[in-house]
Tab-separated table of N, CA and C and ligand atoms in Angstrom:
chain	number	residue	atom	x	y	z
K	55	MET	N	54.365	15.286	114.087
K	55	MET	CA	54.553	16.681	114.480
K	55	MET	C	53.229	17.256	114.992
K	56	ILE	N	53.258	17.840	116.181
K	56	ILE	CA	52.027	18.401	116.758
K	56	ILE	C	52.046	19.921	116.630
K	57	THR	N	51.023	20.413	115.913
K	57	THR	CA	50.865	21.863	115.756
K	57	THR	C	49.719	22.311	116.652
K	58	ALA	N	49.967	23.369	117.425
K	58	ALA	CA	48.917	23.920	118.289
K	58	ALA	C	48.568	25.327	117.809
K	59	ILE	N	47.279	25.641	117.892
K	59	ILE	CA	46.807	26.971	117.496
K	59	ILE	C	46.458	27.743	118.766
K	60	TYR	N	47.029	28.925	118.923
K	60	TYR	CA	46.709	29.778	120.075
K	60	TYR	C	45.908	30.970	119.545
K	61	PRO	N	44.565	30.925	119.653
K	61	PRO	CA	43.742	31.994	119.084
K	61	PRO	C	43.414	33.079	120.095
K	62	GLY	N	43.103	34.248	119.590
K	62	GLY	CA	42.677	35.332	120.479
K	62	GLY	C	42.574	36.630	119.708
K	63	SER	N	42.177	37.684	120.409
K	63	SER	CA	42.086	38.997	119.759
K	63	SER	C	43.455	39.693	119.751
K	64	PHE	N	44.236	39.496	120.805
K	64	PHE	CA	45.590	40.076	120.913
K	64	PHE	C	45.574	41.576	120.570
K	65	ASP	N	44.723	42.313	121.283
K	65	ASP	CA	44.518	43.741	120.960
K	65	ASP	C	44.992	44.649	122.078
K	66	PRO	N	46.256	44.764	122.355
K	66	PRO	CA	47.383	44.096	121.716
K	66	PRO	C	47.853	42.903	122.574
K	67	VAL	N	48.892	42.215	122.048
K	67	VAL	CA	49.537	41.136	122.822
K	67	VAL	C	50.110	41.731	124.112
K	68	THR	N	49.923	40.998	125.210
K	68	THR	CA	50.467	41.438	126.508
K	68	THR	C	51.527	40.434	126.983
K	69	ASN	N	52.159	40.757	128.099
K	69	ASN	CA	53.135	39.802	128.658
K	69	ASN	C	52.453	38.507	129.110
K	70	GLY	N	51.170	38.596	129.431
K	70	GLY	CA	50.421	37.380	129.793
K	70	GLY	C	50.297	36.447	128.606
K	71	HIS	N	49.963	37.005	127.435
K	71	HIS	CA	49.898	36.179	126.224
K	71	HIS	C	51.286	35.610	125.894
K	72	LEU	N	52.309	36.483	126.011
K	72	LEU	CA	53.661	36.059	125.647
K	72	LEU	C	54.128	34.884	126.512
K	73	ASP	N	53.737	34.914	127.771
K	73	ASP	CA	54.062	33.810	128.680
K	73	ASP	C	53.459	32.489	128.155
K	74	ILE	N	52.199	32.554	127.720
K	74	ILE	CA	51.548	31.346	127.189
K	74	ILE	C	52.222	30.914	125.881
K	75	ILE	N	52.574	31.884	125.037
K	75	ILE	CA	53.221	31.558	123.754
K	75	ILE	C	54.557	30.845	123.998
K	76	LYS	N	55.357	31.392	124.922
K	76	LYS	CA	56.687	30.794	125.174
K	76	LYS	C	56.550	29.386	125.733
K	77	ARG	N	55.615	29.210	126.652
K	77	ARG	CA	55.466	27.877	127.254
K	77	ARG	C	54.882	26.883	126.252
K	78	SER	N	53.983	27.369	125.376
K	78	SER	CA	53.435	26.485	124.334
K	78	SER	C	54.531	26.071	123.360
K	79	ALA	N	55.429	27.021	123.060
K	79	ALA	CA	56.503	26.739	122.105
K	79	ALA	C	57.447	25.652	122.628
K	80	LYS	N	57.530	25.538	123.970
K	80	LYS	CA	58.379	24.478	124.556
K	80	LYS	C	57.648	23.142	124.550
K	81	THR	N	56.335	23.184	124.449
K	81	THR	CA	55.518	21.974	124.608
K	81	THR	C	55.155	21.331	123.261
K	82	PHE	N	54.990	22.175	122.220
K	82	PHE	CA	54.537	21.663	120.917
K	82	PHE	C	55.612	21.895	119.860
K	83	ASP	N	55.531	21.092	118.781
K	83	ASP	CA	56.520	21.239	117.712
K	83	ASP	C	56.377	22.592	117.026
K	84	LYS	N	55.100	22.985	116.835
K	84	LYS	CA	54.851	24.255	116.145
K	84	LYS	C	53.647	24.929	116.790
K	85	VAL	N	53.723	26.249	116.949
K	85	VAL	CA	52.609	27.011	117.516
K	85	VAL	C	52.242	28.109	116.520
K	86	ILE	N	50.952	28.183	116.185
K	86	ILE	CA	50.483	29.285	115.333
K	86	ILE	C	49.622	30.196	116.197
K	87	VAL	N	50.086	31.425	116.384
K	87	VAL	CA	49.313	32.425	117.129
K	87	VAL	C	48.366	33.054	116.113
K	88	ALA	N	47.068	32.843	116.302
K	88	ALA	CA	46.100	33.208	115.264
K	88	ALA	C	45.159	34.302	115.762
K	89	ILE	N	45.230	35.450	115.093
K	89	ILE	CA	44.366	36.573	115.476
K	89	ILE	C	42.998	36.369	114.854
K	90	ALA	N	41.980	36.413	115.721
K	90	ALA	CA	40.608	36.214	115.249
K	90	ALA	C	39.834	37.507	115.392
K	91	GLN	N	38.831	37.636	114.562
K	91	GLN	CA	37.901	38.755	114.703
K	91	GLN	C	36.872	38.315	115.727
K	92	ASN	N	36.800	39.015	116.844
K	92	ASN	CA	35.732	38.719	117.807
K	92	ASN	C	34.633	39.759	117.571
K	93	PRO	N	33.462	39.330	117.041
K	93	PRO	CA	32.416	40.300	116.673
K	93	PRO	C	31.888	41.093	117.866
K	94	ASN	N	32.155	40.620	119.075
K	94	ASN	CA	31.677	41.332	120.269
K	94	ASN	C	32.644	42.417	120.741
K	95	LYS	N	33.778	42.567	120.050
K	95	LYS	CA	34.771	43.553	120.507
K	95	LYS	C	35.077	44.564	119.409
K	96	THR	N	35.348	45.794	119.822
K	96	THR	CA	35.796	46.817	118.872
K	96	THR	C	37.290	47.024	119.112
K	97	PRO	N	38.125	46.527	118.198
K	97	PRO	CA	39.568	46.578	118.478
K	97	PRO	C	40.163	47.976	118.399
K	98	MET	N	41.222	48.178	119.151
K	98	MET	CA	41.952	49.449	119.107
K	98	MET	C	42.990	49.415	117.977
K	99	PHE	N	43.552	48.219	117.736
K	99	PHE	CA	44.594	48.076	116.721
K	99	PHE	C	44.057	47.247	115.548
K	100	THR	N	44.500	47.608	114.324
K	100	THR	CA	44.068	46.844	113.147
K	100	THR	C	44.709	45.450	113.187
K	101	ILE	N	44.205	44.567	112.345
K	101	ILE	CA	44.796	43.222	112.241
K	101	ILE	C	46.281	43.336	111.877
K	102	GLU	N	46.590	44.238	110.935
K	102	GLU	CA	47.984	44.387	110.476
K	102	GLU	C	48.876	44.838	111.638
K	103	GLU	N	48.372	45.780	112.444
K	103	GLU	CA	49.165	46.251	113.585
K	103	GLU	C	49.361	45.128	114.607
K	104	ARG	N	48.299	44.375	114.847
K	104	ARG	CA	48.405	43.277	115.832
K	104	ARG	C	49.350	42.175	115.334
K	105	MET	N	49.310	41.927	114.000
K	105	MET	CA	50.243	40.936	113.416
K	105	MET	C	51.681	41.412	113.602
K	106	ASP	N	51.886	42.701	113.314
K	106	ASP	CA	53.230	43.273	113.423
K	106	ASP	C	53.728	43.191	114.874
K	107	PHE	N	52.871	43.542	115.825
K	107	PHE	CA	53.253	43.475	117.250
K	107	PHE	C	53.647	42.039	117.619
K	108	LEU	N	52.805	41.100	117.215
K	108	LEU	CA	53.079	39.695	117.580
K	108	LEU	C	54.385	39.219	116.956
K	109	LYS	N	54.602	39.593	115.689
K	109	LYS	CA	55.839	39.142	115.026
K	109	LYS	C	57.061	39.688	115.755
K	110	ARG	N	56.952	40.928	116.239
K	110	ARG	CA	58.093	41.505	116.957
K	110	ARG	C	58.335	40.780	118.282
K	111	VAL	N	57.268	40.413	118.982
K	111	VAL	CA	57.499	39.830	120.313
K	111	VAL	C	57.889	38.349	120.258
K	112	ILE	N	57.559	37.661	119.150
K	112	ILE	CA	57.960	36.242	119.075
K	112	ILE	C	59.328	36.076	118.440
K	113	ASN	N	59.961	37.170	118.106
K	113	ASN	CA	61.291	37.135	117.512
K	113	ASN	C	62.207	36.250	118.360
K	114	GLY	N	62.822	35.252	117.743
K	114	GLY	CA	63.701	34.361	118.515
K	114	GLY	C	63.036	33.053	118.890
K	115	LEU	N	61.752	32.905	118.597
K	115	LEU	CA	61.068	31.619	118.847
K	115	LEU	C	60.844	30.953	117.479
K	116	PRO	N	61.748	30.056	117.066
K	116	PRO	CA	61.721	29.569	115.684
K	116	PRO	C	60.492	28.741	115.320
K	117	ASN	N	59.831	28.155	116.321
K	117	ASN	CA	58.686	27.297	115.980
K	117	ASN	C	57.338	27.997	116.182
K	118	VAL	N	57.369	29.334	116.245
K	118	VAL	CA	56.113	30.086	116.407
K	118	VAL	C	55.857	30.942	115.168
K	119	GLU	N	54.610	30.859	114.676
K	119	GLU	CA	54.191	31.683	113.529
K	119	GLU	C	53.025	32.556	113.934
K	120	VAL	N	52.812	33.623	113.186
K	120	VAL	CA	51.671	34.510	113.443
K	120	VAL	C	50.785	34.533	112.208
K	121	ASP	N	49.484	34.480	112.431
K	121	ASP	CA	48.550	34.460	111.307
K	121	ASP	C	47.247	35.107	111.773
K	122	HIS	N	46.300	35.245	110.875
K	122	HIS	CA	44.962	35.692	111.276
K	122	HIS	C	43.931	34.925	110.464
K	123	PHE	N	42.708	34.922	110.940
K	123	PHE	CA	41.665	34.189	110.205
K	123	PHE	C	40.302	34.828	110.419
K	124	ASP	N	39.404	34.541	109.474
K	124	ASP	CA	37.996	34.912	109.603
K	124	ASP	C	37.221	33.597	109.729
K	125	GLY	N	36.027	33.687	110.236
K	125	GLY	CA	35.186	32.482	110.280
K	125	GLY	C	35.440	31.666	111.523
K	126	LEU	N	35.044	30.397	111.439
K	126	LEU	CA	35.112	29.538	112.627
K	126	LEU	C	36.538	29.098	112.930
K	127	LEU	N	36.837	29.082	114.215
K	127	LEU	CA	38.159	28.620	114.662
K	127	LEU	C	38.400	27.167	114.232
K	128	VAL	N	37.390	26.313	114.384
K	128	VAL	CA	37.618	24.888	114.051
K	128	VAL	C	37.963	24.706	112.573
K	129	ASP	N	37.375	25.542	111.708
K	129	ASP	CA	37.695	25.433	110.276
K	129	ASP	C	39.148	25.839	110.023
K	130	TYR	N	39.556	26.877	110.747
K	130	TYR	CA	40.948	27.332	110.605
K	130	TYR	C	41.918	26.242	111.107
K	131	VAL	N	41.580	25.639	112.235
K	131	VAL	CA	42.449	24.600	112.810
K	131	VAL	C	42.620	23.446	111.801
K	132	LYS	N	41.505	23.050	111.181
K	132	LYS	CA	41.565	21.978	110.176
K	132	LYS	C	42.399	22.389	108.966
K	133	GLU	N	42.178	23.640	108.540
K	133	GLU	CA	42.921	24.162	107.371
K	133	GLU	C	44.427	24.082	107.622
K	134	LYS	N	44.831	24.269	108.883
K	134	LYS	CA	46.259	24.240	109.224
K	134	LYS	C	46.729	22.826	109.552
K	135	ASP	N	45.833	21.842	109.394
K	135	ASP	CA	46.174	20.453	109.675
K	135	ASP	C	46.601	20.263	111.137
K	136	ALA	N	45.945	21.001	112.026
K	136	ALA	CA	46.252	20.919	113.459
K	136	ALA	C	45.075	20.263	114.184
K	137	HIS	N	45.319	19.864	115.448
K	137	HIS	CA	44.249	19.221	116.222
K	137	HIS	C	44.138	19.804	117.622
K	138	VAL	N	45.014	20.764	117.926
K	138	VAL	CA	45.063	21.270	119.301
K	138	VAL	C	44.853	22.781	119.316
K	139	ILE	N	43.929	23.215	120.203
K	139	ILE	CA	43.730	24.648	120.459
K	139	ILE	C	44.269	24.908	121.860
K	140	ILE	N	45.112	25.929	121.993
K	140	ILE	CA	45.625	26.319	123.316
K	140	ILE	C	44.857	27.530	123.805
K	141	LYS	N	44.422	27.498	125.043
K	141	LYS	CA	43.807	28.678	125.662
K	141	LYS	C	44.468	28.892	127.026
K	142	GLY	N	44.636	30.155	127.374
K	142	GLY	CA	45.183	30.467	128.697
K	142	GLY	C	44.039	30.633	129.686
K	143	LEU	N	44.228	30.127	130.879
K	143	LEU	CA	43.227	30.322	131.942
K	143	LEU	C	43.851	31.194	133.014
K	144	ARG	N	43.209	32.317	133.287
K	144	ARG	CA	43.784	33.238	134.272
K	144	ARG	C	43.183	33.062	135.657
K	145	ALA	N	41.877	32.846	135.689
K	145	ALA	CA	41.196	32.792	136.985
K	145	ALA	C	39.973	31.910	136.827
K	146	ILE	N	39.358	31.597	137.939
K	146	ILE	CA	38.159	30.752	137.887
K	146	ILE	C	37.093	31.422	137.016
K	147	SER	N	37.084	32.753	137.026
K	147	SER	CA	36.077	33.488	136.245
K	147	SER	C	36.196	33.227	134.744
K	148	ASP	N	37.366	32.849	134.249
K	148	ASP	CA	37.516	32.513	132.825
K	148	ASP	C	36.859	31.181	132.497
K	149	PHE	N	36.719	30.337	133.527
K	149	PHE	CA	36.448	28.936	133.262
K	149	PHE	C	35.136	28.689	132.524
K	150	GLU	N	34.055	29.356	132.986
K	150	GLU	CA	32.741	29.038	132.433
K	150	GLU	C	32.675	29.345	130.930
K	151	TYR	N	33.170	30.523	130.572
K	151	TYR	CA	33.152	30.935	129.164
K	151	TYR	C	34.058	30.024	128.322
K	152	GLU	N	35.241	29.739	128.863
K	152	GLU	CA	36.180	28.873	128.129
K	152	GLU	C	35.619	27.459	127.981
K	153	PHE	N	34.956	26.996	129.024
K	153	PHE	CA	34.345	25.662	129.013
K	153	PHE	C	33.285	25.595	127.902
K	154	GLN	N	32.453	26.643	127.834
K	154	GLN	CA	31.411	26.698	126.793
K	154	GLN	C	32.037	26.684	125.409
K	155	MET	N	33.084	27.512	125.220
K	155	MET	CA	33.712	27.575	123.892
K	155	MET	C	34.356	26.236	123.532
K	156	ALA	N	35.017	25.621	124.523
K	156	ALA	CA	35.687	24.344	124.245
K	156	ALA	C	34.658	23.274	123.858
K	157	LEU	N	33.522	23.263	124.559
K	157	LEU	CA	32.506	22.244	124.251
K	157	LEU	C	31.847	22.530	122.903
K	158	MET	N	31.630	23.801	122.606
K	158	MET	CA	31.054	24.145	121.297
K	158	MET	C	32.010	23.738	120.185
K	159	ASN	N	33.294	24.029	120.392
K	159	ASN	CA	34.267	23.654	119.360
K	159	ASN	C	34.339	22.130	119.215
K	160	ARG	N	34.198	21.408	120.331
K	160	ARG	CA	34.222	19.945	120.234
K	160	ARG	C	32.986	19.430	119.491
K	161	LYS	N	31.846	20.104	119.736
K	161	LYS	CA	30.627	19.695	119.023
K	161	LYS	C	30.800	19.938	117.514
K	162	LEU	N	31.464	21.031	117.186
K	162	LEU	CA	31.659	21.354	115.764
K	162	LEU	C	32.659	20.402	115.117
K	163	ASP	N	33.660	19.973	115.896
K	163	ASP	CA	34.653	19.028	115.369
K	163	ASP	C	35.249	18.219	116.519
K	164	SER	N	34.855	16.976	116.599
K	164	SER	CA	35.252	16.160	117.759
K	164	SER	C	36.716	15.718	117.684
K	165	ASP	N	37.393	15.961	116.562
K	165	ASP	CA	38.819	15.588	116.464
K	165	ASP	C	39.732	16.640	117.075
K	166	ILE	N	39.168	17.814	117.373
K	166	ILE	CA	40.005	18.914	117.859
K	166	ILE	C	39.924	19.002	119.382
K	167	GLU	N	41.078	19.051	120.024
K	167	GLU	CA	41.132	19.146	121.492
K	167	GLU	C	41.509	20.561	121.919
K	168	THR	N	40.818	21.077	122.936
K	168	THR	CA	41.226	22.352	123.528
K	168	THR	C	42.016	22.042	124.796
K	169	LEU	N	43.232	22.556	124.881
K	169	LEU	CA	44.062	22.360	126.070
K	169	LEU	C	44.240	23.701	126.772
K	170	PHE	N	44.090	23.701	128.089
K	170	PHE	CA	44.197	24.939	128.863
K	170	PHE	C	45.538	24.992	129.577
K	171	MET	N	46.142	26.164	129.507
K	171	MET	CA	47.419	26.364	130.187
K	171	MET	C	47.195	27.429	131.260
K	172	MET	N	47.621	27.145	132.468
K	172	MET	CA	47.421	28.132	133.538
K	172	MET	C	48.388	29.295	133.322
K	173	THR	N	47.826	30.481	133.327
K	173	THR	CA	48.650	31.681	133.200
K	173	THR	C	49.544	31.811	134.432
K	174	SER	N	50.723	32.386	134.237
K	174	SER	CA	51.604	32.607	135.386
K	174	SER	C	50.894	33.505	136.396
K	175	TYR	N	51.154	33.236	137.655
K	175	TYR	CA	50.494	33.962	138.742
K	175	TYR	C	50.591	35.476	138.558
K	176	LYS	N	51.764	35.943	138.127
K	176	LYS	CA	51.955	37.408	138.071
K	176	LYS	C	51.133	38.077	136.976
K	177	TYR	N	50.579	37.279	136.041
K	177	TYR	CA	49.738	37.871	134.996
K	177	TYR	C	48.271	37.462	135.155
K	178	SER	N	47.928	36.881	136.279
K	178	SER	CA	46.584	36.319	136.421
K	178	SER	C	45.495	37.392	136.461
K	179	PHE	N	45.880	38.641	136.703
K	179	PHE	CA	44.910	39.748	136.773
K	179	PHE	C	44.812	40.491	135.443
K	180	LEU	N	45.638	40.131	134.479
K	180	LEU	CA	45.845	40.972	133.295
K	180	LEU	C	44.876	40.660	132.162
K	181	SER	N	44.374	41.713	131.504
K	181	SER	CA	43.663	41.547	130.232
K	181	SER	C	44.054	42.722	129.349
K	182	SER	N	43.860	42.573	128.045
K	182	SER	CA	44.222	43.668	127.142
K	182	SER	C	43.391	44.910	127.460
K	183	SER	N	42.085	44.733	127.739
K	183	SER	CA	41.223	45.907	128.017
K	183	SER	C	41.685	46.641	129.265
K	184	MET	N	42.009	45.880	130.302
K	184	MET	CA	42.403	46.539	131.554
K	184	MET	C	43.725	47.293	131.367
K	185	MET	N	44.641	46.659	130.643
K	185	MET	CA	45.920	47.318	130.377
K	185	MET	C	45.671	48.632	129.620
K	186	LYS	N	44.762	48.600	128.608
K	186	LYS	CA	44.504	49.807	127.802
K	186	LYS	C	43.867	50.893	128.678
K	187	GLU	N	42.971	50.488	129.552
K	187	GLU	CA	42.317	51.471	130.426
K	187	GLU	C	43.343	52.142	131.338
K	188	VAL	N	44.197	51.333	131.947
K	188	VAL	CA	45.226	51.880	132.852
K	188	VAL	C	46.157	52.818	132.081
K	189	GLY	N	46.588	52.369	130.881
K	189	GLY	CA	47.493	53.185	130.060
K	189	GLY	C	46.864	54.501	129.647
K	190	LYS	N	45.596	54.447	129.224
K	190	LYS	CA	44.903	55.672	128.785
K	190	LYS	C	44.811	56.686	129.914
K	191	LEU	N	44.662	56.178	131.145
K	191	LEU	CA	44.501	57.075	132.289
K	191	LEU	C	45.838	57.460	132.919
K	192	GLY	N	46.925	57.082	132.247
K	192	GLY	CA	48.248	57.532	132.679
K	192	GLY	C	48.956	56.608	133.645
K	193	GLY	N	48.392	55.424	133.905
K	193	GLY	CA	49.059	54.470	134.804
K	193	GLY	C	50.213	53.771	134.093
K	194	CYS	N	51.094	53.172	134.879
K	194	CYS	CA	52.278	52.512	134.305
K	194	CYS	C	51.903	51.132	133.761
K	195	ILE	N	52.191	50.905	132.466
K	195	ILE	CA	51.901	49.595	131.861
K	195	ILE	C	53.182	48.877	131.441
K	196	ALA	N	54.326	49.424	131.894
K	196	ALA	CA	55.613	48.899	131.423
K	196	ALA	C	55.810	47.411	131.714
K	197	GLU	N	55.269	46.924	132.809
K	197	GLU	CA	55.485	45.503	133.121
K	197	GLU	C	54.411	44.596	132.496
K	198	LEU	N	53.443	45.222	131.849
K	198	LEU	CA	52.318	44.450	131.313
K	198	LEU	C	52.450	44.164	129.822
K	199	VAL	N	53.229	45.023	129.130
K	199	VAL	CA	53.332	44.953	127.671
K	199	VAL	C	54.781	44.646	127.297
K	200	PRO	N	55.012	43.763	126.313
K	200	PRO	CA	56.395	43.460	125.930
K	200	PRO	C	57.154	44.726	125.521
K	201	ASP	N	58.429	44.793	125.912
K	201	ASP	CA	59.259	45.978	125.638
K	201	ASP	C	59.253	46.358	124.156
K	202	ALA	N	59.255	45.336	123.288
K	202	ALA	CA	59.386	45.585	121.846
K	202	ALA	C	58.235	46.408	121.278
K	203	ILE	N	57.086	46.398	121.951
K	203	ILE	CA	55.938	47.129	121.386
K	203	ILE	C	55.463	48.259	122.308
K	204	LEU	N	56.080	48.368	123.484
K	204	LEU	CA	55.611	49.348	124.479
K	204	LEU	C	55.522	50.783	123.924
K	205	PRO	N	56.560	51.298	123.221
K	205	PRO	CA	56.458	52.680	122.722
K	205	PRO	C	55.261	52.878	121.784
K	206	ASP	N	55.005	51.883	120.911
K	206	ASP	CA	53.874	52.012	119.968
K	206	ASP	C	52.531	51.985	120.696
K	207	VAL	N	52.446	51.134	121.706
K	207	VAL	CA	51.183	51.043	122.451
K	207	VAL	C	50.944	52.351	123.214
K	208	LEU	N	52.002	52.873	123.850
K	208	LEU	CA	51.854	54.121	124.607
K	208	LEU	C	51.451	55.272	123.681
K	209	LYS	N	52.059	55.299	122.492
K	209	LYS	CA	51.756	56.366	121.533
K	209	LYS	C	50.270	56.334	121.161
K	210	ARG	N	49.763	55.129	120.877
K	210	ARG	CA	48.349	55.021	120.492
K	210	ARG	C	47.427	55.393	121.656
K	211	LEU	N	47.796	54.926	122.854
K	211	LEU	CA	46.935	55.202	124.012
K	211	LEU	C	46.861	56.706	124.296
K	212	LYS	N	47.971	57.401	124.031
K	212	LYS	CA	47.982	58.854	124.286
K	212	LYS	C	47.147	59.596	123.250
K	213	SER	N	46.974	58.983	122.068
K	213	SER	CA	46.277	59.688	120.969
K	213	SER	C	44.766	59.467	120.995
K	214	VAL	N	44.279	58.611	121.905
K	214	VAL	CA	42.814	58.363	121.903
K	214	VAL	C	42.127	59.076	123.071
A	214	COA	N1	47.241	36.879	129.642
A	214	COA	C1	46.677	38.084	129.580
A	214	COA	N2	45.457	38.297	129.075
A	214	COA	C2	44.809	37.230	128.612
A	214	COA	C3	45.319	35.946	128.643
A	214	COA	C4	46.605	35.791	129.203
A	214	COA	N3	47.187	34.608	129.291
A	214	COA	N4	44.423	35.087	128.124
A	214	COA	C5	43.367	35.813	127.758
A	214	COA	N5	43.604	37.109	128.057
A	214	COA	C6	42.687	38.225	127.872
A	214	COA	C7	42.652	38.726	126.460
A	214	COA	O1	43.591	39.780	126.287
A	214	COA	C8	41.240	39.204	126.372
A	214	COA	O2	41.191	40.478	126.979
A	214	COA	P1	40.201	41.577	126.420
A	214	COA	O3	38.820	41.012	126.517
A	214	COA	O4	40.466	42.676	127.344
A	214	COA	O5	40.654	41.823	125.016
A	214	COA	C9	40.432	38.298	127.266
A	214	COA	O6	41.383	37.745	128.134
A	214	COA	C10	39.712	37.208	126.568
A	214	COA	O7	40.650	36.488	125.840
A	214	COA	P2	40.238	35.298	124.894
A	214	COA	O8	39.448	34.290	125.615
A	214	COA	O9	41.461	34.871	124.190
A	214	COA	O10	39.165	35.941	123.978
A	214	COA	P3	39.369	36.697	122.699
A	214	COA	O11	38.215	37.552	122.504
A	214	COA	O12	40.692	37.357	122.692
A	214	COA	O13	39.335	35.495	121.627
A	214	COA	C11	38.327	33.755	120.293
A	214	COA	C12	38.218	34.608	121.554
A	214	COA	C13	38.958	34.545	119.175
A	214	COA	C14	39.209	32.575	120.593
A	214	COA	C15	36.913	33.298	119.896
A	214	COA	O14	36.078	34.443	119.791
A	214	COA	C16	36.904	32.565	118.562
A	214	COA	O15	37.226	31.397	118.500
A	214	COA	N6	36.497	33.245	117.465
A	214	COA	C17	36.404	32.658	116.135
A	214	COA	C18	34.918	32.412	115.749
A	214	COA	C19	34.436	31.115	116.352
A	214	COA	O16	34.887	30.039	116.037
A	214	COA	N7	33.451	31.247	117.247
A	214	COA	C20	32.870	30.131	117.944
A	214	COA	C21	33.669	29.851	119.208
A	214	COA	S1	32.935	28.548	120.136
């Protein structure tokens, strides 16, 4: 059985992330979507809110779980008895940073493989920060955020 870990901040999950989750779920026996603390980012949503959002959007995908972790990703991957990290690649600009992270993770644990999945063309411009900026300024984010969480995201964006 192959378990893949899909890590990220998911602040909040977007349709771009959901696309990667659905395609990973078809490719691997089990997928764990793992929310990580990125010390370089100040999140808009708490871990609990992000977990709740993810659980709502993966509803109906029986082999997908949602979790969160502190510390190193490679330690978490080992703890879950997994060997595969999934990352989405949106554009060439993602490549250098992702390449560095993948090589660092390999240096930390050579048994763990990072696999990259190309994001669907229609989400190749999307990031959580850009979606939040557009939403805060009153732009339409309906096609960027899963329907199940859209009202909650809009409510928060209007309150900040
Ligand atoms: N669709 C839409 N947006 C996407 C996307 C996709 N398919 N893939 C990535 N993004 C967006 C994310 O929303 C995020 O946007 P934001 O910066 O506006 O929030 C951005 O692209 C970067 O995403 P990602 O590369 O997943 O970074 P992250 O900050 O969300 O997560 C971790 C990075 C959590 C994987 C990394 O910090 C980590 O492993 N942390 C654990 C500690 C550790 O082990 N550190 C050493 C790593 S070598």
